[in-house]
Every structure is written in structure tokens, then in C-alpha cells.
């Protein structure tokens, strides 16, 4: 019995994801070395060995090479949130959902690249603005899940507030982690959420 074959469309998806990852890695390295505003799409494309036009097939703008696949990462958080017990406090469920995203980093090289990406992300206004857009997209995915678990006339408002608080905790923890030598991202996330609960 032979090995199961991968459909051609599946191979194309794998290849596309590998190319996206390579472009993103090169872009982040260039941004970290020279500054985001000093690096052009043409320079990134040349370093990868593709044309600027090909770059735009994978990323609409150079900001997107840093931010990544917003919808896919948001869906991972949403699916983890859906899987949490429905009677669990909303902020606990949200923290655990974001922890599932952090758990996807593997190995020291992956961690160092993630830290470098986060430092680049916080380095310039256009990237911070694009990150805010990402959060708005994630909020649209997460708020309905939280809303279903809350009672009362103000459930929609409370759900949106809790999600925005969780997003702020996530960003704060990752920014601190990126600047640290050996801090654990999940531990910083937990402490960030605890600070909110204590306040």
C-alpha cells in the first residue's frame, strides 16, 4: 500500500505558505537591521530573489510582511476560545485562547524570530496602526463568542470591553517579552491579565 498522495491544490497551498514565510523572514531581518521606513518593497524582493510585483502577490503592502496572516491567527484564537468551558470566566477563557497562540512557537530560533518581529512591529507608526487594524478584525471574531456566554442587557458592551482588554493584555505582554532576555511569554500574559483583575 503506497503513501497517500497530497492533492495538487494542497501542495500549492504548502508552497505558497513557504514562500510567504521566506519573504516575511527576509523582510523582518531587513527592517530590524535598517529600520522599517528605510527598506523598500523592491529591496525586500531583490533579497528574496523575486520581483516587486511577485512580492505583492503574497503581501499587499510591506506592513503585511510583518503582521502576517491576520485572519488565520485570529481564527486560531477564536477556535481555542470556542473550545473553552462555557461556564469559565470570560477573561480566563480569553487568556487561555491567546496562550494557545503563544504555544505555537517552537525552538529557540522560532522564539528569537518572533521577538525580532515584535520589536519591528512596535518600531514605527504605520506598523502600530496596521496592528490596530488586526485587533479590530480579531475582535470581530471573538466578541460574538464571548457575547453568547454573557447574560444581561449590556452583554454586547461587556463582551466588546472584555475582548479589547484581552487584546491590550496580549500586546502588552508580547512587547515586554520581546524586550526581555529570558522571560516566558505565557507567564507575562498571565501577569498582564492578573493586573487587570487586581485593578
XYZ file of C-alpha atoms in Angstrom:
199
model
C 0.000 0.000 0.000
C 1.555 3.311 -1.100
C 1.670 6.589 0.754
C -1.441 8.753 0.440
C -0.962 11.466 -2.129
C -1.388 15.163 -1.414
C -3.835 16.896 -3.764
C -2.187 19.356 -6.148
C -4.109 22.226 -4.551
C -2.717 21.185 -1.147
C 0.837 21.256 -2.497
C 0.219 24.707 -3.946
C -1.014 25.916 -0.559
C 2.068 24.476 1.175
C 4.380 26.058 -1.391
C 2.595 29.406 -1.125
C 2.877 29.362 2.672
C 6.588 28.513 2.452
C 7.200 31.419 0.075
C 5.223 33.779 2.317
C 7.278 32.669 5.318
C 10.549 33.208 3.437
C 9.559 36.699 2.258
C 8.424 37.623 5.767
C 11.646 36.362 7.364
C 13.828 38.316 4.933
C 11.686 41.442 5.322
C 11.816 41.358 9.127
C 15.595 40.893 9.064
C 15.984 43.899 6.749
C 13.608 46.012 8.848
C 15.434 45.074 12.051
C 18.813 45.981 10.532
C 17.954 49.137 8.573
C 14.652 50.391 10.002
C 11.198 49.806 8.576
C 10.906 53.144 6.790
C 14.322 52.788 5.120
C 13.585 49.470 3.411
C 11.571 49.335 0.183
C 9.491 46.538 -1.291
C 11.980 46.435 -4.162
C 14.848 45.798 -1.723
C 12.938 43.002 0.005
C 12.052 41.428 -3.339
C 15.654 41.608 -4.543
C 16.912 39.979 -1.339
C 14.423 37.131 -1.760
C 15.105 36.796 -5.496
C 11.695 37.793 -6.786
C 10.190 40.860 -8.441
C 8.323 43.577 -6.557
C 5.227 42.507 -8.468
C 5.645 38.964 -7.126
C 6.045 40.370 -3.598
C 2.616 41.976 -3.916
C 1.082 38.634 -4.872
C 1.876 37.494 -1.345
C 1.594 40.729 0.638
C -0.477 43.803 -0.322
C 1.992 46.108 1.481
C 5.283 45.758 3.299
C 3.467 46.141 6.645
C 1.717 42.843 5.924
C 5.070 41.036 5.692
C 5.464 41.804 9.414
C 1.857 41.381 10.563
C 1.335 38.039 8.820
C -1.895 36.213 8.064
C -4.309 38.128 10.283
C -7.373 36.004 9.596
C -5.587 32.690 10.173
C -4.074 33.707 13.526
C -7.353 35.242 14.623
C -9.174 32.034 13.742
C -6.745 30.039 15.912
C -7.568 32.266 18.906
C -11.301 32.112 18.170
C -11.308 28.316 17.860
C -9.390 27.987 21.124
C -11.905 30.309 22.776
C -14.845 28.286 21.478
C -13.265 25.151 22.959
C -13.099 26.638 26.483
C -15.801 25.669 29.040
C -18.857 27.901 28.628
C -19.112 28.495 32.388
C -15.496 29.682 32.689
C -14.968 33.409 33.412
C -14.621 35.240 30.102
C -11.214 36.755 30.848
C -9.830 33.352 31.835
C -11.104 31.863 28.583
C -9.620 34.724 26.579
C -6.247 34.389 28.294
C -6.165 30.663 27.585
C -7.145 31.284 23.965
C -4.236 33.692 23.498
C -1.914 31.248 25.264
C -2.753 28.692 22.566
C -1.341 31.116 20.007
C 1.857 31.570 22.012
C 2.262 27.811 22.279
C 2.762 27.576 18.509
C 6.346 28.915 18.755
C 8.813 26.045 18.659
C 12.530 26.075 19.320
C 14.917 28.871 20.160
C 15.266 30.068 16.566
C 11.489 30.435 16.246
C 11.336 32.334 19.550
C 14.127 34.709 18.547
C 12.484 35.390 15.186
C 9.156 36.073 16.913
C 10.870 38.512 19.277
C 12.580 40.279 16.379
C 9.246 40.539 14.560
C 7.571 42.003 17.640
C 10.323 44.591 18.069
C 9.935 45.619 14.430
C 6.158 45.735 14.855
C 6.380 48.275 17.662
C 9.069 50.365 15.967
C 7.021 52.588 13.672
C 3.622 54.261 13.483
C 2.444 52.576 10.284
C 3.049 49.123 11.750
C 1.343 50.013 15.018
C -1.645 51.264 13.006
C -1.739 48.043 10.973
C -1.597 46.082 14.224
C -4.632 48.009 15.453
C -6.470 47.005 12.269
C -5.538 43.398 13.038
C -7.038 43.755 16.509
C -10.278 45.105 15.099
C -10.504 42.049 12.857
C -9.776 39.712 15.745
C -12.352 41.496 17.901
C -14.996 40.855 15.240
C -14.199 37.137 15.547
C -14.009 36.985 19.341
C -16.795 39.284 20.531
C -19.686 37.047 19.313
C -18.195 34.054 21.158
C -17.903 35.997 24.405
C -21.328 37.603 23.913
C -23.005 34.176 23.802
C -21.626 33.405 27.261
C -22.854 36.572 28.985
C -26.276 37.465 30.344
C -27.945 40.844 30.747
C -28.960 43.802 28.630
C -25.412 45.116 28.415
C -23.877 41.784 27.375
C -22.773 43.111 23.971
C -20.980 46.082 25.545
C -19.357 43.894 28.184
C -18.251 41.361 25.586
C -16.587 44.021 23.437
C -14.930 45.555 26.505
C -13.562 42.213 27.698
C -12.171 41.384 24.258
C -10.467 44.776 23.959
C -8.976 44.330 27.430
C -7.700 40.889 26.425
C -6.135 42.267 23.241
C -4.400 45.002 25.257
C -3.064 42.398 27.709
C -1.798 40.293 24.811
C 0.008 43.219 23.176
C 1.477 44.446 26.466
C 2.782 41.007 27.365
C 4.311 40.435 23.916
C 6.000 43.847 23.893
C 7.567 43.122 27.293
C 8.583 39.629 26.166
C 10.244 40.934 23.001
C 12.479 43.229 25.035
C 13.351 40.631 27.670
C 16.253 38.209 27.718
C 14.607 35.109 29.125
C 11.058 35.934 30.256
C 8.331 33.461 29.393
C 5.642 34.931 27.126
C 2.820 32.898 28.670
C 3.866 33.965 32.174
C 3.913 37.624 31.141
C 0.476 37.171 29.595
C -0.840 35.655 32.808
C 0.603 38.520 34.860
C -0.884 41.066 32.488
C -4.348 39.573 32.902
C -3.854 39.357 36.679
C -3.035 43.066 36.765
C -6.402 43.798 35.160
C -8.242 41.507 37.577
C -6.479 43.083 40.565
C -7.254 46.603 39.365
